[in-house]
Structure formats: structure tokens, C-alpha cells
Amino acid sequence: MRDAAMPLDAPPAARGDRRVLPITAHGLMLERAGRRIIDNVSLTVDGHGISVIMGPNGAGKSVLLRLLTGLLSPDAGMVRWAGRRADRARAPSVGLVFQKPVLLRRSALANVRYALRAGSRAERTRRAGEALARAGLAHLAKSPARILSGGEQQRLALARALAPEPEVLLLDEPCANLDPAAAAAIETLIRDARARGTKIVLVTHDVAQAKRLGDDITFIHDGRIVERAPAGGFFDNPASNAGRAYLEGRLLID
Amino acid sequence: MQNFGAAFGDAFRLLGGFDPALMEIILLSLRVSVTAVFISALIGLPLGAILGVSRFRGRAAVLVLLNTLMGLPPVVVGLLVYLMLSNAGPLGPLALLYTPGAMIIAQSILVIPIVAALARQTIEDMHAEYDEQLRILGVGRWGMVATLLWDARYSLLTAMLAGFGRAVAEVGAVLIVGGNINHVTRVMTTAIALETSKGNLALALGLGLVLLLLAIVINAAVMGLRATAARSAHA
Ligand SMILES: Nc1ncnc2c1ncn2[C@@H]1O[C@H](COP(=O)(O)OP(=O)(O)OP(=O)(O)O)[C@@H](O)[C@H]1O
Ligand SMILES: [Mg+2]
């Protein structure tokens, strides 16, 4: 993720019409109940690697992901996927795992198969099975998704988002409430996806995880982007007061 | 007038012996009401689902109307269907009056609002939960309706059972449009009304017991569905 003003490098054209990168946002503004939740945010999601978004509770991280995916329309500004408006045909190229995953009232396997919109049923079943196996959930394929444990549900939601092989994957705190082993399993899935060339945007409050995974950091405070830096730079020497306060675990009163 | 105990004894004998007259009435009742519920599901489920997922001007008024129709008095429905089907009515040429077809139409009109209103509530709640997730997966309006109908299937079956309960137990509508003609349109409820007034308490009681049994079976089925849904975290 970097400044909208910077030049865009052309991503491989292999996906043809389904391409969504770069995702660009210009001057996004969103107001709810008379409050600015997102205030003049411009950014570009492109290239490879893992972009981390950090910021205190209520900063607007989840809302920003909804804007980038087209689930929410901004009151001002615009979002473009590869230069065009977000559209349903390209939705499978943009994966999003919500902060609270929503699983369908079906088996784990059926949940993943549902996300695969193309191909015969047998083909989709096979691919869904593979996606489950990669997430270490093969033994739970037939279980109803909603009786899985919290960590298993989060892994299933990630497996479902990865199955259609999206060009970009947005993750909203995928490891919140997970034990260390489950968090490590999720991080492995994220790294594997990056290795296959998937662009990843990761919202997390876990500084150690951001250091392990992040290539660049975008810090959001009060609906504004206050800092953007390569991962190393941000953690060693945050440029903003808000960023420093966040890393030191202080509440910033301004 | 028989005495009460003797009437009960005769009723059980009729039931135990699968009395042909009794069986004919029961089977016609089931045929009419099951068909009506089937038609109501075909119309009411998609209608409820569409109402559950869409927002348009006047939606609140439509919902008030639908919920009002749920409590429609059967005799009023019977009267309206009668007017439509009578010789002078717009559908008179179909010659459906006093046939099982007329009773199916009347019961469908009674059951459609029940199925649609219950489906609307269920689908609307589930839609609030699923909407963003399905949109992220690129699911369109009709795909969403289909997904919600499938994932809400246990609740929707419950709604259909409620509709069947209302259809099989109502008497006003089928009496007016069916006419309680022996061997043609005589169903359990109209037979009970007639036989009671004639003093043939045994047959009336036998049919009443069957209706009671049906009510028990329906409620047991609803509980069974709930348990199944809960087991697979469908609730
Ligand atoms: N639909 C809405 N109506 C009104 N306010 C909203 C709505 N959605 C979000 N908000 C507000 O916008 C702000 C940002 O919410 P958001 O969920 O993006 O925070 P966040 O940065 O993801 O926080 P967290 O770290 O706790 O997940 C919050 O104050 C929230 O109350
Ligand atoms: Mg959030």
C-alpha cells in the first residue's frame, strides 16, 4: 500500500478482465450519525506482499475495508478496481475475511464449495476439499460449519476466502481470540497465499504479528491515515504522535 | 341422542376398523390441505423471501397487509372465493364451485399469507447476517434469495406445518365453496359440523380424534425439526 500519487506498476495481465489491482481510493469520506468515520483517505493497494493496517479501536479500519471492497459506498471520493468501478463479476478476485466470520448453515466443505462459483459440482467439491486440506480442516469437512470452534471457524473462513484464488485478500483481525498454535496456522496460510502471488491487506492489533508478516504499515487514527511506512521504519521510529502512542500502549488524547 | 361413552366407543370402533366412509373423508381432507400447502409454499416462500431481502417504498404497508391477511377469517375467504367461482363470477366458466379444486383455492388463500409472513421474518433476519458475506462472494439478488431459502429450510418447513395446521382445521371456507357434498367435497371439519347437528356423534368424534392426532403429529414434527436444526447449529 502506498500513496495514491505514486506511479502504479502494471500487474501481470494473466487475469484479463477479472483483474482488480491496483485498488485505488481517492478522497474517501464517510459520515454516520453526524460523525466522520473516514476522513479524506486516499491510498493504493497494489504490487505483492503484505500491507498491514494498524490503528486503535474505532479508528475506521473495518469500515475502510468495506469501502475498498465496495460493500459500502463513500459519501465522497471514489474507489476503483483496476481503474473501473467495483462490480459483481470481479468480486471473486477480491477476498475479504470479516472480523466476525459469517459461516453458512452448511457443512464446512459446502461453505468452501459455495465460494467457488465456476465449474461443475464435482470439480468444485474437489477444489473445496483441497482448500480445506491446506487449512488443516480436512477431518472436519462434513461437520456443520457453525458448530466448529472459534479458531476452526476462522481458519474455515480464511480457507473459503482463499479457495477462489483472489488477486487480493483483505483480512480483518484474522487471529483475534486465537491460541498461539491456531494463530501460527493462520499465519502460515497467509504466507502461503503471499508466496502464490496474492496481494494481502492485513488489519491487526498484534505488533509482533505485524512485524513478522508486514512489508509496509499504514497507521490509521480517527478515520485518517496518519502514517505510512515500510514495516521496519514504523516500528523502530514511528513518525506520528498517534503511532508512537499506539505502539507504547498509551491512549492518545488529542 | 347416544350417550357420551357409547359415542366414544363407536368412534374408536370406526377408527380401528378403518371404516370406509371415515377413511374417504380423511383422505380427501389430507389431499385438499396438502395440495393447498404445496401451492402456498410455491407462492408464499419466494414472496416472503423477496419481501425479506428488498427495500422499497410502501414495504411497511405491504407487511401490515400481509400480517393482517394471516388472521383472515376463513368464512370471509370462503365468501370471496364463492363470489369469484359462482356462475355469475369472473371464474364461473371454470365450473370449480363445489369441487375439491375450489376448496384447494380457498385454503391456499388462507395459507399463503401465513407461509409468506413467517418466511419473510426468517429470511429478513438471516439476510441481515448473510448480506455482506454473500455480496463479497459475488452472489447476486436471485442467488441470495435461493441461498437464504435453502439455509432457512428448517424454519420454512415449520412455517409450512403451521399453514397445514390452519388449513386442515378450518371449516368456514371449505364449507362455503365445497358445500360438504358426500363423496365429493366432504372433509373432516365439514363432516364434524354436519354429523354433530344430525346427532351422529360417533363419526363426528372419530374425525375429531383424527384432527387431534394430526395436531399432535404436527407439533411433534415442529419440535423434531427444531432439534435437528439445533444439532447442526442451524438455529
Ligand atoms: N453503520 C455505522 N453507523 C454508525 N457508526 C458506525 C457504523 N459503522 C461503523 N461505525 C463507527 O465507525 C467507527 C469505526 O469503526 P470500525 O469498525 O471501522 O473500527 P475499527 O478500526 O475496525 O476498530 P476495531 O479495532 O475495534 O475493530 C466506530 O466508531 C464505529 O462506531
Ligand atoms: Mg474492526
mmCIF file of C-alpha atoms in Angstrom, chain A residues 20-239:
data_model
loop_
_atom_site.group_PDB
_atom_site.id
_atom_site.type_symbol
_atom_site.label_atom_id
_atom_site.label_comp_id
_atom_site.label_asym_id
_atom_site.label_seq_id
_atom_site.Cartn_x
_atom_site.Cartn_y
_atom_site.Cartn_z
ATOM 1 C CA VAL A 20 -8.788 -5.775 -9.774
ATOM 2 C CA LEU A 21 -5.330 -4.482 -8.869
ATOM 3 C CA PRO A 22 -4.490 -1.793 -8.321
ATOM 4 C CA ILE A 23 -7.304 -0.918 -5.949
ATOM 5 C CA THR A 24 -7.241 2.842 -5.586
ATOM 6 C CA ALA A 25 -9.107 5.097 -3.200
ATOM 7 C CA HIS A 26 -9.285 8.839 -3.706
ATOM 8 C CA GLY A 27 -10.505 11.259 -1.067
ATOM 9 C CA LEU A 28 -12.806 8.785 0.695
ATOM 10 C CA MET A 29 -15.186 10.301 3.169
ATOM 11 C CA LEU A 30 -17.878 8.562 5.164
ATOM 12 C CA GLU A 31 -20.182 10.142 7.710
ATOM 13 C CA ARG A 32 -22.535 8.330 10.033
ATOM 14 C CA ALA A 33 -24.702 9.913 12.689
ATOM 15 C CA GLY A 34 -23.040 13.272 12.061
ATOM 16 C CA ARG A 35 -19.552 11.857 12.707
ATOM 17 C CA ARG A 36 -16.734 11.486 10.178
ATOM 18 C CA ILE A 37 -15.774 7.842 10.307
ATOM 19 C CA ILE A 38 -13.473 8.037 7.285
ATOM 20 C CA ASP A 39 -11.942 11.407 6.545
ATOM 21 C CA ASN A 40 -10.211 12.109 3.239
ATOM 22 C CA VAL A 41 -8.451 8.776 2.812
ATOM 23 C CA SER A 42 -6.512 8.125 -0.383
ATOM 24 C CA LEU A 43 -4.449 5.026 -0.907
ATOM 25 C CA THR A 44 -3.453 2.391 -3.416
ATOM 26 C CA VAL A 45 -3.341 -1.354 -2.895
ATOM 27 C CA ASP A 46 -1.027 -2.907 -5.417
ATOM 28 C CA GLY A 47 2.057 -4.987 -6.002
ATOM 29 C CA HIS A 48 2.946 -8.011 -3.926
ATOM 30 C CA GLY A 49 3.451 -8.681 -0.283
ATOM 31 C CA ILE A 50 1.523 -7.937 2.851
ATOM 32 C CA SER A 51 0.304 -4.463 3.718
ATOM 33 C CA VAL A 52 -0.622 -4.097 7.356
ATOM 34 C CA ILE A 53 -3.215 -1.626 8.612
ATOM 35 C CA MET A 54 -2.980 -0.701 12.275
ATOM 36 C CA GLY A 55 -4.788 1.754 14.470
ATOM 37 C CA PRO A 56 -6.762 1.955 17.710
ATOM 38 C CA ASN A 57 -10.265 0.557 18.188
ATOM 39 C CA GLY A 58 -12.796 2.612 16.300
ATOM 40 C CA ALA A 59 -10.164 4.189 14.033
ATOM 41 C CA GLY A 60 -12.110 3.080 10.958
ATOM 42 C CA LYS A 61 -10.103 0.063 9.786
ATOM 43 C CA SER A 62 -13.040 -2.283 9.251
ATOM 44 C CA VAL A 63 -15.069 0.462 7.581
ATOM 45 C CA LEU A 64 -12.140 1.194 5.258
ATOM 46 C CA LEU A 65 -12.020 -2.466 4.162
ATOM 47 C CA ARG A 66 -15.771 -2.324 3.455
ATOM 48 C CA LEU A 67 -15.229 0.762 1.310
ATOM 49 C CA LEU A 68 -12.363 -0.823 -0.627
ATOM 50 C CA THR A 69 -14.446 -3.925 -1.382
ATOM 51 C CA GLY A 70 -17.463 -1.909 -2.480
ATOM 52 C CA LEU A 71 -19.678 -3.187 0.351
ATOM 53 C CA LEU A 72 -20.100 0.430 1.453
ATOM 54 C CA SER A 73 -20.368 3.474 -0.788
ATOM 55 C CA PRO A 74 -18.461 6.552 0.375
ATOM 56 C CA ASP A 75 -20.259 9.871 0.849
ATOM 57 C CA ALA A 76 -17.454 11.482 -1.121
ATOM 58 C CA GLY A 77 -14.458 10.201 -3.049
ATOM 59 C CA MET A 78 -14.222 7.021 -5.050
ATOM 60 C CA VAL A 79 -12.824 3.508 -5.155
ATOM 61 C CA ARG A 80 -11.571 1.918 -8.365
ATOM 62 C CA TRP A 81 -10.581 -1.665 -9.096
ATOM 63 C CA ALA A 82 -8.006 -1.621 -11.882
ATOM 64 C CA GLY A 83 -9.365 1.726 -12.954
ATOM 65 C CA ARG A 84 -13.045 0.752 -13.004
ATOM 66 C CA ARG A 85 -15.876 0.742 -10.505
ATOM 67 C CA ALA A 86 -16.226 -2.316 -8.321
ATOM 68 C CA ASP A 87 -18.562 -4.825 -9.975
ATOM 69 C CA ARG A 88 -20.031 -8.188 -9.094
ATOM 70 C CA ALA A 89 -18.334 -10.059 -11.923
ATOM 71 C CA ARG A 90 -14.931 -9.335 -10.395
ATOM 72 C CA ALA A 91 -15.990 -9.921 -6.774
ATOM 73 C CA PRO A 92 -14.301 -13.374 -6.676
ATOM 74 C CA SER A 93 -10.975 -11.610 -7.278
ATOM 75 C CA VAL A 94 -11.374 -9.653 -4.036
ATOM 76 C CA GLY A 95 -11.410 -11.796 -0.909
ATOM 77 C CA LEU A 96 -12.444 -10.453 2.476
ATOM 78 C CA VAL A 97 -12.467 -12.228 5.805
ATOM 79 C CA PHE A 98 -14.611 -10.284 8.231
ATOM 80 C CA GLN A 99 -13.666 -9.500 11.797
ATOM 81 C CA LYS A 100 -16.598 -11.737 12.737
ATOM 82 C CA PRO A 101 -16.700 -14.501 10.108
ATOM 83 C CA VAL A 102 -20.140 -15.382 8.780
ATOM 84 C CA LEU A 103 -20.442 -19.081 8.031
ATOM 85 C CA LEU A 104 -23.385 -20.530 6.153
ATOM 86 C CA ARG A 105 -25.636 -23.089 7.825
ATOM 87 C CA ARG A 106 -23.988 -25.923 5.913
ATOM 88 C CA SER A 107 -21.058 -28.258 6.255
ATOM 89 C CA ALA A 108 -17.512 -26.903 6.252
ATOM 90 C CA LEU A 109 -16.977 -28.380 2.801
ATOM 91 C CA ALA A 110 -20.197 -26.855 1.456
ATOM 92 C CA ASN A 111 -19.125 -23.455 2.784
ATOM 93 C CA VAL A 112 -15.946 -23.538 0.734
ATOM 94 C CA ARG A 113 -17.664 -25.046 -2.301
ATOM 95 C CA TYR A 114 -20.208 -22.231 -2.160
ATOM 96 C CA ALA A 115 -17.456 -19.666 -2.690
ATOM 97 C CA LEU A 116 -16.390 -21.436 -5.892
ATOM 98 C CA ARG A 117 -18.891 -20.154 -8.396
ATOM 99 C CA ALA A 118 -17.415 -21.667 -11.558
ATOM 100 C CA GLY A 119 -17.047 -25.261 -12.722
ATOM 101 C CA SER A 120 -19.008 -28.487 -12.301
ATOM 102 C CA ARG A 121 -20.126 -29.567 -8.854
ATOM 103 C CA ALA A 122 -17.617 -32.428 -8.776
ATOM 104 C CA GLU A 123 -14.836 -30.040 -9.740
ATOM 105 C CA ARG A 124 -15.877 -27.545 -7.071
ATOM 106 C CA THR A 125 -16.101 -30.276 -4.450
ATOM 107 C CA ARG A 126 -12.576 -31.402 -5.294
ATOM 108 C CA ARG A 127 -11.165 -27.886 -5.086
ATOM 109 C CA ALA A 128 -13.048 -27.190 -1.845
ATOM 110 C CA GLY A 129 -11.578 -30.368 -0.372
ATOM 111 C CA GLU A 130 -8.089 -29.244 -1.312
ATOM 112 C CA ALA A 131 -8.647 -25.812 0.224
ATOM 113 C CA LEU A 132 -9.834 -27.462 3.455
ATOM 114 C CA ALA A 133 -6.800 -29.745 3.484
ATOM 115 C CA ARG A 134 -4.460 -26.766 3.109
ATOM 116 C CA ALA A 135 -6.154 -25.183 6.123
ATOM 117 C CA GLY A 136 -5.770 -28.412 8.100
ATOM 118 C CA LEU A 137 -9.532 -28.894 8.269
ATOM 119 C CA ALA A 138 -9.925 -31.977 6.067
ATOM 120 C CA HIS A 139 -11.112 -34.061 9.016
ATOM 121 C CA LEU A 140 -13.928 -31.579 9.669
ATOM 122 C CA ALA A 141 -15.180 -31.382 6.059
ATOM 123 C CA LYS A 142 -18.564 -32.899 6.882
ATOM 124 C CA SER A 143 -19.149 -31.068 10.186
ATOM 125 C CA PRO A 144 -21.729 -28.316 10.222
ATOM 126 C CA ALA A 145 -19.637 -25.144 9.954
ATOM 127 C CA ARG A 146 -21.331 -23.374 12.830
ATOM 128 C CA ILE A 147 -20.505 -25.983 15.448
ATOM 129 C CA LEU A 148 -16.759 -25.650 14.809
ATOM 130 C CA SER A 149 -14.625 -23.965 17.470
ATOM 131 C CA GLY A 150 -13.836 -20.264 17.132
ATOM 132 C CA GLY A 151 -10.346 -20.935 15.797
ATOM 133 C CA GLU A 152 -11.576 -23.583 13.358
ATOM 134 C CA GLN A 153 -14.268 -21.198 12.152
ATOM 135 C CA GLN A 154 -11.672 -18.507 11.493
ATOM 136 C CA ARG A 155 -9.478 -20.960 9.574
ATOM 137 C CA LEU A 156 -12.529 -22.101 7.602
ATOM 138 C CA ALA A 157 -13.432 -18.507 6.749
ATOM 139 C CA LEU A 158 -9.872 -17.962 5.532
ATOM 140 C CA ALA A 159 -9.891 -21.208 3.524
ATOM 141 C CA ARG A 160 -13.178 -20.145 1.935
ATOM 142 C CA ALA A 161 -11.799 -16.727 1.013
ATOM 143 C CA LEU A 162 -8.646 -18.284 -0.467
ATOM 144 C CA ALA A 163 -10.379 -21.024 -2.450
ATOM 145 C CA PRO A 164 -11.367 -18.852 -5.462
ATOM 146 C CA GLU A 165 -7.700 -17.708 -5.621
ATOM 147 C CA PRO A 166 -8.435 -13.997 -5.257
ATOM 148 C CA GLU A 167 -5.974 -11.478 -6.613
ATOM 149 C CA VAL A 168 -6.170 -9.555 -3.356
ATOM 150 C CA LEU A 169 -7.183 -10.764 0.086
ATOM 151 C CA LEU A 170 -8.284 -8.425 2.868
ATOM 152 C CA LEU A 171 -8.097 -9.837 6.385
ATOM 153 C CA ASP A 172 -9.760 -8.117 9.346
ATOM 154 C CA GLU A 173 -8.005 -9.287 12.515
ATOM 155 C CA PRO A 174 -7.878 -12.942 11.431
ATOM 156 C CA CYS A 175 -6.090 -14.063 14.598
ATOM 157 C CA ALA A 176 -8.106 -12.244 17.245
ATOM 158 C CA ASN A 177 -9.082 -14.638 20.062
ATOM 159 C CA LEU A 178 -6.890 -17.470 18.793
ATOM 160 C CA ASP A 179 -4.441 -19.574 20.777
ATOM 161 C CA PRO A 180 -0.799 -19.369 19.632
ATOM 162 C CA ALA A 181 -0.946 -22.586 17.612
ATOM 163 C CA ALA A 182 -4.103 -21.541 15.765
ATOM 164 C CA ALA A 183 -2.636 -18.094 15.119
ATOM 165 C CA ALA A 184 0.507 -19.711 13.722
ATOM 166 C CA ALA A 185 -1.643 -21.903 11.456
ATOM 167 C CA ILE A 186 -3.368 -18.810 10.100
ATOM 168 C CA GLU A 187 -0.072 -17.014 9.585
ATOM 169 C CA THR A 188 1.186 -19.990 7.580
ATOM 170 C CA LEU A 189 -1.893 -19.819 5.348
ATOM 171 C CA ILE A 190 -1.297 -16.092 4.852
ATOM 172 C CA ARG A 191 2.370 -16.638 3.978
ATOM 173 C CA ASP A 192 1.492 -19.421 1.527
ATOM 174 C CA ALA A 193 -1.008 -17.142 -0.193
ATOM 175 C CA ARG A 194 1.588 -14.405 -0.466
ATOM 176 C CA ALA A 195 4.041 -16.914 -1.936
ATOM 177 C CA ARG A 196 1.456 -17.774 -4.605
ATOM 178 C CA GLY A 197 1.323 -14.086 -5.525
ATOM 179 C CA THR A 198 -1.809 -12.970 -3.675
ATOM 180 C CA LYS A 199 -1.701 -9.370 -2.510
ATOM 181 C CA ILE A 200 -2.682 -9.235 1.161
ATOM 182 C CA VAL A 201 -4.032 -6.443 3.317
ATOM 183 C CA LEU A 202 -3.978 -7.373 6.971
ATOM 184 C CA VAL A 203 -5.657 -5.486 9.795
ATOM 185 C CA THR A 204 -4.161 -6.457 13.121
ATOM 186 C CA HIS A 205 -3.545 -5.144 16.629
ATOM 187 C CA ASP A 206 -0.770 -7.682 17.192
ATOM 188 C CA VAL A 207 2.507 -5.759 16.879
ATOM 189 C CA ALA A 208 4.606 -8.913 16.857
ATOM 190 C CA GLN A 209 2.486 -10.354 14.062
ATOM 191 C CA ALA A 210 2.697 -7.114 12.083
ATOM 192 C CA LYS A 211 6.488 -7.251 12.437
ATOM 193 C CA ARG A 212 6.594 -10.895 11.337
ATOM 194 C CA LEU A 213 4.330 -10.514 8.315
ATOM 195 C CA GLY A 214 4.157 -6.871 7.270
ATOM 196 C CA ASP A 215 6.025 -5.421 4.331
ATOM 197 C CA ASP A 216 4.577 -1.977 4.890
ATOM 198 C CA ILE A 217 2.439 -0.402 7.576
ATOM 199 C CA THR A 218 -0.436 2.046 7.255
ATOM 200 C CA PHE A 219 -1.435 3.628 10.534
ATOM 201 C CA ILE A 220 -4.968 4.984 10.869
ATOM 202 C CA HIS A 221 -6.257 7.236 13.587
ATOM 203 C CA ASP A 222 -9.681 8.839 13.797
ATOM 204 C CA GLY A 223 -10.574 7.946 10.227
ATOM 205 C CA ARG A 224 -7.404 9.463 8.771
ATOM 206 C CA ILE A 225 -4.196 7.912 7.525
ATOM 207 C CA VAL A 226 -1.586 9.485 9.748
ATOM 208 C CA GLU A 227 1.421 7.432 8.806
ATOM 209 C CA ARG A 228 2.596 5.084 6.105
ATOM 210 C CA ALA A 229 5.999 3.451 6.161
ATOM 211 C CA PRO A 230 7.975 0.310 5.434
ATOM 212 C CA ALA A 231 7.468 -2.083 8.325
ATOM 213 C CA GLY A 232 10.922 -1.617 9.838
ATOM 214 C CA GLY A 233 10.721 2.147 9.847
ATOM 215 C CA PHE A 234 7.355 2.326 11.570
ATOM 216 C CA PHE A 235 8.200 0.025 14.455
ATOM 217 C CA ASP A 236 11.681 1.438 15.090
ATOM 218 C CA ASN A 237 10.783 5.050 14.759
ATOM 219 C CA PRO A 238 7.115 5.985 14.308
ATOM 220 C CA ALA A 239 6.838 9.421 12.743
#
